[in-house]
Coordinates of C-alpha atoms in Angstrom, one line a residue:
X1 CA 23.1 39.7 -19.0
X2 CA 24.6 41.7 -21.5
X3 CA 24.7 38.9 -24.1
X4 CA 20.9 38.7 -23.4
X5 CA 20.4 42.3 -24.1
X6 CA 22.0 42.0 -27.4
X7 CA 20.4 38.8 -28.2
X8 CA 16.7 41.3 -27.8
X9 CA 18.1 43.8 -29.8
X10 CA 18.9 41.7 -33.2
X11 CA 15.4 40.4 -32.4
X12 CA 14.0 43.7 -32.9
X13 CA 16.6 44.5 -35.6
X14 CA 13.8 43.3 -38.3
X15 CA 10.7 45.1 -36.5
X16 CA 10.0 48.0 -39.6
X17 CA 7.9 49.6 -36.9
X18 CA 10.9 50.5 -34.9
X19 CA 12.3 52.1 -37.7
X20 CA 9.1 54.1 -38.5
X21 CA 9.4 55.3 -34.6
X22 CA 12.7 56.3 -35.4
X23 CA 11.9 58.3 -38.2
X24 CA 9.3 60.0 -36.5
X25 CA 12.0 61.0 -34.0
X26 CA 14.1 62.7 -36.5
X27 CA 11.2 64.2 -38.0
X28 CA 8.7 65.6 -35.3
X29 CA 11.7 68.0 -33.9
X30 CA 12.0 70.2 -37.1
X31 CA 8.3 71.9 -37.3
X32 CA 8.7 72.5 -33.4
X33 CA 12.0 74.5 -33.7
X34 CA 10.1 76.4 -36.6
X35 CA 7.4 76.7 -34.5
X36 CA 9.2 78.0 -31.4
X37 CA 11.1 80.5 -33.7
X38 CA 8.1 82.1 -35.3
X39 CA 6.0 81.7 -32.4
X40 CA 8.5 84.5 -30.3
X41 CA 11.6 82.7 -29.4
X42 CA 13.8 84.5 -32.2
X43 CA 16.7 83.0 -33.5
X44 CA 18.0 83.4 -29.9
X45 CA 15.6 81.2 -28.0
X46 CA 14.0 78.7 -30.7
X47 CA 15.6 75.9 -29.7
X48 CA 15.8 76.7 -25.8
X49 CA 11.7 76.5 -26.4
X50 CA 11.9 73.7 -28.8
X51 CA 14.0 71.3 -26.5
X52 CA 11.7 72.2 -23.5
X53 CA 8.3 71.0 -25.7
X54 CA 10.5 68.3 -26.9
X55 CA 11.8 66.8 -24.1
X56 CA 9.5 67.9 -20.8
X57 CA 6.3 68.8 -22.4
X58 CA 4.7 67.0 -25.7
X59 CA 7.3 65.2 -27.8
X60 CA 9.1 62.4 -25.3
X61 CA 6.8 62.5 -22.5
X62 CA 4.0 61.4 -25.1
X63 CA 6.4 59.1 -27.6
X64 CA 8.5 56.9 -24.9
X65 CA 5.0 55.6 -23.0
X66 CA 3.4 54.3 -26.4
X67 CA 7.2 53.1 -27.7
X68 CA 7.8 51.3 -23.8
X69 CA 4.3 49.4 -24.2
X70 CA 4.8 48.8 -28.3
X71 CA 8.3 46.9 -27.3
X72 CA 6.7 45.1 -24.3
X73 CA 4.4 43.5 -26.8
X74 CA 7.5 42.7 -29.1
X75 CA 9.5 41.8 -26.5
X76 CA 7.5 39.2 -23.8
X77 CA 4.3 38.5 -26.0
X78 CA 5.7 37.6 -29.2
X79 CA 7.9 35.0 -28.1
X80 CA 5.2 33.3 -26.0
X81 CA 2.6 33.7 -28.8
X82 CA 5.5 31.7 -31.4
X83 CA 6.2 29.5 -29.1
X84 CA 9.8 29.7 -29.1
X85 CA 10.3 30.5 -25.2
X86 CA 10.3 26.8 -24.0
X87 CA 13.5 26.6 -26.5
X88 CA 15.2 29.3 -24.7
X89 CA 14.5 27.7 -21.2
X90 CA 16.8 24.6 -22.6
X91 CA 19.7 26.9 -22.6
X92 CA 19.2 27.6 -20.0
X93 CA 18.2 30.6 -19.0
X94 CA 17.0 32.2 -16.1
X95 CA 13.1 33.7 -16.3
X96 CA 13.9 36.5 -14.0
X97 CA 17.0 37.3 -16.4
X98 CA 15.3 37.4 -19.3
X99 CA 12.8 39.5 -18.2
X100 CA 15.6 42.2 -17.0
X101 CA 16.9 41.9 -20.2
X102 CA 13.9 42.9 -22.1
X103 CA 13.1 45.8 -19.4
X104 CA 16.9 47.1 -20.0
X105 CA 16.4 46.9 -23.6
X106 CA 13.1 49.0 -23.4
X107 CA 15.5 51.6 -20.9
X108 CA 18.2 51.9 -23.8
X109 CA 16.0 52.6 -26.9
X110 CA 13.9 55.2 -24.4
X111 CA 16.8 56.9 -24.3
X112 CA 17.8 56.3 -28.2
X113 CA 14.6 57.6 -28.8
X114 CA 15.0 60.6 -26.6
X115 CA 18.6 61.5 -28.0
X116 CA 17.5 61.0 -31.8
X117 CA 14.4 63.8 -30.8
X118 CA 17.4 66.3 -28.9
X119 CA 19.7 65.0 -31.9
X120 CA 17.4 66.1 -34.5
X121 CA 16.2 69.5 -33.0
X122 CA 19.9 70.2 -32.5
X123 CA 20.4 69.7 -36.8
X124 CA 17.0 72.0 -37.3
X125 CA 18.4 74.8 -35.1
X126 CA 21.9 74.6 -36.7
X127 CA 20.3 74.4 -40.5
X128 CA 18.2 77.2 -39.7
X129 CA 21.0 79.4 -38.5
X130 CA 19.7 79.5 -35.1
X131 CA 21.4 80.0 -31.7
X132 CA 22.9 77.0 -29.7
X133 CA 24.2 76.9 -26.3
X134 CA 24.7 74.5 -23.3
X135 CA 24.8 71.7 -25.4
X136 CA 27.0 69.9 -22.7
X137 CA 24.0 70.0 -19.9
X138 CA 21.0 69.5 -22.7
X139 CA 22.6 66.7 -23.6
X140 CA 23.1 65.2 -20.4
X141 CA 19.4 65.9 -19.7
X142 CA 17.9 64.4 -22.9
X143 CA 19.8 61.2 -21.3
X144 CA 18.0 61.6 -18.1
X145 CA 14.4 62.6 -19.7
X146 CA 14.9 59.1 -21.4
X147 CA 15.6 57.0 -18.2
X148 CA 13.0 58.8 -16.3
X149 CA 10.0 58.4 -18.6
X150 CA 11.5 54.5 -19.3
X151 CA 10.9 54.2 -15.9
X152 CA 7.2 56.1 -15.8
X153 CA 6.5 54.3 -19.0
X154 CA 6.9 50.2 -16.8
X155 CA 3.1 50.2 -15.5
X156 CA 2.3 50.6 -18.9
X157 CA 4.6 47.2 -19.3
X158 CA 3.0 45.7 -17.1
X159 CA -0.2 45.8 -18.2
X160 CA 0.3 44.9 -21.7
X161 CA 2.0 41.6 -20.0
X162 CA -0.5 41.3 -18.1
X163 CA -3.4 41.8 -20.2
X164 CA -1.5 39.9 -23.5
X165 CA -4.6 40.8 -25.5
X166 CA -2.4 40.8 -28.9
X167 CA -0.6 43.8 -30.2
X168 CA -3.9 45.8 -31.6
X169 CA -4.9 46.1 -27.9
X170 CA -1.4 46.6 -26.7
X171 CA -0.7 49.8 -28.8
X172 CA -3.7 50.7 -28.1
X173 CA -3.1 50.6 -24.1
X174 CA 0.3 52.2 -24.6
X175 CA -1.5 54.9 -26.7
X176 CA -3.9 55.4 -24.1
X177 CA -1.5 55.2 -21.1
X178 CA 0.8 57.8 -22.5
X179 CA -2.0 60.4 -22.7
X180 CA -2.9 60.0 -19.1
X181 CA 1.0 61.1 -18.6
X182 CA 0.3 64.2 -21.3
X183 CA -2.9 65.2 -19.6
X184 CA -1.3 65.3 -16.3
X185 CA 1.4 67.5 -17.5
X186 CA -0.6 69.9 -19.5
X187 CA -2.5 70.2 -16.3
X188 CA 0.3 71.3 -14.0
X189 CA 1.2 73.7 -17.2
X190 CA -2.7 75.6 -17.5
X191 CA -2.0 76.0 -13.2
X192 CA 1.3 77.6 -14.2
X193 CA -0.4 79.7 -16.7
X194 CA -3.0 80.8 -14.5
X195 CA -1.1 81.9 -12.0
X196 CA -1.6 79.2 -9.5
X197 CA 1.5 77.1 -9.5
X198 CA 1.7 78.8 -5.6
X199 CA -1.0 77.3 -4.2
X200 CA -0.2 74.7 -2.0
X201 CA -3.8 72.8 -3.2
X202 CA -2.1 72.1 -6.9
X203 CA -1.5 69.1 -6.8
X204 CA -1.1 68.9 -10.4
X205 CA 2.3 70.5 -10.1
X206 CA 3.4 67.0 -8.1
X207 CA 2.9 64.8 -10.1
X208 CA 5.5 62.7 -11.6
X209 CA 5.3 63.9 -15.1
X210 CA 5.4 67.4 -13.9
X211 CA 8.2 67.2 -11.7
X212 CA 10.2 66.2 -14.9
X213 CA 8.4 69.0 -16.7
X214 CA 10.0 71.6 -13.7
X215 CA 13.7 69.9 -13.3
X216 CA 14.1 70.0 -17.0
X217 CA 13.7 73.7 -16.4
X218 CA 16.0 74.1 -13.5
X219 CA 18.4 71.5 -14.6
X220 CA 19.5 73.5 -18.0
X221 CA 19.0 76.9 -16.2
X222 CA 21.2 76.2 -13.4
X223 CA 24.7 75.8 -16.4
X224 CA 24.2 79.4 -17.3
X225 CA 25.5 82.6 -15.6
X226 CA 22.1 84.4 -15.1
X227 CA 20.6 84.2 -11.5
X228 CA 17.1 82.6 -11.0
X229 CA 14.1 84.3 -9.8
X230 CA 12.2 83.6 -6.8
X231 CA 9.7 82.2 -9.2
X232 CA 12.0 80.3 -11.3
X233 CA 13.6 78.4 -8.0
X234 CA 10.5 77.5 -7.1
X235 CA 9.7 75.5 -10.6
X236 CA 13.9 74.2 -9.8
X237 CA 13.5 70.6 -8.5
X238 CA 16.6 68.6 -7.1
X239 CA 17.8 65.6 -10.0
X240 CA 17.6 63.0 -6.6
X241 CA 13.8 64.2 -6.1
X242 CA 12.8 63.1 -9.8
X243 CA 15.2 60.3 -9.8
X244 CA 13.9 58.9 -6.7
X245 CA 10.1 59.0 -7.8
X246 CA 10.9 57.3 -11.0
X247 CA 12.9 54.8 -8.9
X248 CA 9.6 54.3 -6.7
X249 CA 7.7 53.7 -9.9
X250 CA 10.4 51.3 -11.0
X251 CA 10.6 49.3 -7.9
X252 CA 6.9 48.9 -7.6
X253 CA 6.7 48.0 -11.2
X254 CA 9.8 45.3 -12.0
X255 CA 8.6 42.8 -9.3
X256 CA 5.0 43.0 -10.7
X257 CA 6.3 42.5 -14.3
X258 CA 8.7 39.1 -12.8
X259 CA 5.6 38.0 -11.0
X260 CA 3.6 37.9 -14.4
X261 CA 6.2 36.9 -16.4
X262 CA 6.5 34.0 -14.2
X263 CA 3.5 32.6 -14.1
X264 CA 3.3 32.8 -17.7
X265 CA 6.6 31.8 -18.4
X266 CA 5.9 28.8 -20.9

C-alpha cells in the first residue's frame, strides 16, 4: 500500500495546479491575520481569530472540498481517460487497493493543505509582531481539521467518479459541493449571532461542518488556564463526537467510491 501511495504522489508531482493550490495556501492566511488584527483582535488575539476563520470557518472548510474533488479527477479519471489503467492491472494490482491508495493520497495532501494554511498564518502573526500561544494544541488541531474535512470532502469523490464528465465539470462539482459545506456553516454561525444557538430547533448547529466549527473552539480553549463559560461549554464538543461523524461519512462513502471504481475499472 504504501508503495502505491507514493507511486500517486510522483503522478501528481507534475500537476502545476497543485502547486497553484499550494500557493494559495501560503497566501490566503496573511490578509486574514491582518484582517483579524485591525478588525479588534489586537496584537493579542489576531491570530487566535485568524486560525479559527482559517481553519473552522472560511479558509479549509471551503479549500479541502474543491482540492478533494480536483485530485479525484487527477487521481481515478485521468488514468482511465489515458488508458493506462489496464497496464497497471498486469502488475498486478488489486482494484480495491488502488482505489485506497488514491483516497489516502487525497487524506494526506488535505492535511498538507491544512498545515501549509496554519503554517502560513503562523509566519504572518510572527512577521507582524503579533502574539502566539498554544501552538502545541493548534497544531495538533490543524491536523485533525484536515482529516475531518478529507473525510466530509469523499461524497464529493464520489460523485466526480461517478459522474466522470471530464475535469471542467469536475471542478466545477467540487466548487459547488464545497459551498453547500460553507453555507451550512455560516448558517449555524448567523444562529450563534442571533442569539439562538439554545434553541433546541437549530439544527443548523448539528451539522457536520458546524460541529467542526464548535470543537475547533473547545479543542484549543480547553489547553489554556482560563475556565469556560456556561456558554462556551455548550459550543465545547467531544474530539470522538466529530471524529465519529466524519467516520460515518467515510464508511458510507469508501464502499460507494470501490463499487464505482469497480465497475469502471478498465
Amino acid at each position: 500500500m504504501a508503495e502505491l501511495i507514493l507511486c500517486e504522489f510522483r503522478k501528481l508531482k507534475r500537476r502545476r495546479i497543485l502547486w497553484l493550490v499550494a500557493f494559495a495556501a501560503c497566501l490566503f492566511p496573511v490578509p486574514v491575520v491582518l484582517l483579524s488584527y485591525t478588525s479588534g483582535g489586537g496584537a493579542e488575539g489576531a491570530f487566535e481569530t485568524a486560525s479559527l476563520i482559517l481553519l473552522s470557518w472560511i479558509g479549509v472548510p471551503l479549500m479541502v472540498p474543491f482540492l478533494a474533488g480536483l485530485l479525484a479527477a487527477l487521481l481515478f479519471c485521468t488514468e482511465q481517460d489515458n488508458g493506462t489503467l489496464k497496464n497497471l492491472y498486469t502488475i498486478p494490482v488489486r482494484p480495491a487497493a488502488l482505489a485506497l491508495a488514491k483516497v489516502a493520497v487525497i487524506f494526506l495532501l488535505a492535511v498538507v493543505f491544512t498545515l501549509l494554511t496554519f503554517l502560513a498564518a503562523l509566519a504572518a502573526a510572527v512577521g507582524f509582531g503579533f502574539s502566539v500561544a498554544g501552538l502545541g494544541r493548534k497544531l495538533a488541531a490543524a491536523v485533525l481539521v484536515g482529516l475531518f474535512y478529507a473525510a466530509l470532502s469523499l461524497p464529493a469523490v464520489f460523485l466526480v467518479l461517478w459522474l466522470r464528465r471530464g475535469m471542467l465539470l469536475s471542478v466545477l462539482l467540487s466548487g459547488v459541493y464545497a459551498v453547500v459545506l460553507e453555507t451550512l456553516t455560516w448558517r449555524g454561525v448567523l444562529a450563534i449571532s442571533n442569539g439562538r444557538a439554545f434553541d433546541p430547533a437549530q439544527f443548523s448547529l448539528r451539522v457536520a461542518p458546524m460541529l467542526i466549527f464548535r470543537w475547533y473552539s473547545g479543542f484549543v480553549y480547553a489547553g489554556t488556564d482560563t475556565a469556560m463559560t456556561a456558554q462556551e461549554a455548550f459550543f465545547s464538543v467531544p474530539t470522538w463526537q466529530v471524529a465519529a461523524v466524519c467516520a460515518a461519512v467515510a464508511a458510507l462513502c469508501l464502499p460507494l467510491i470501490l463499487w464505482v471504481w469497480k465497475r469502471r475499472e478498465v
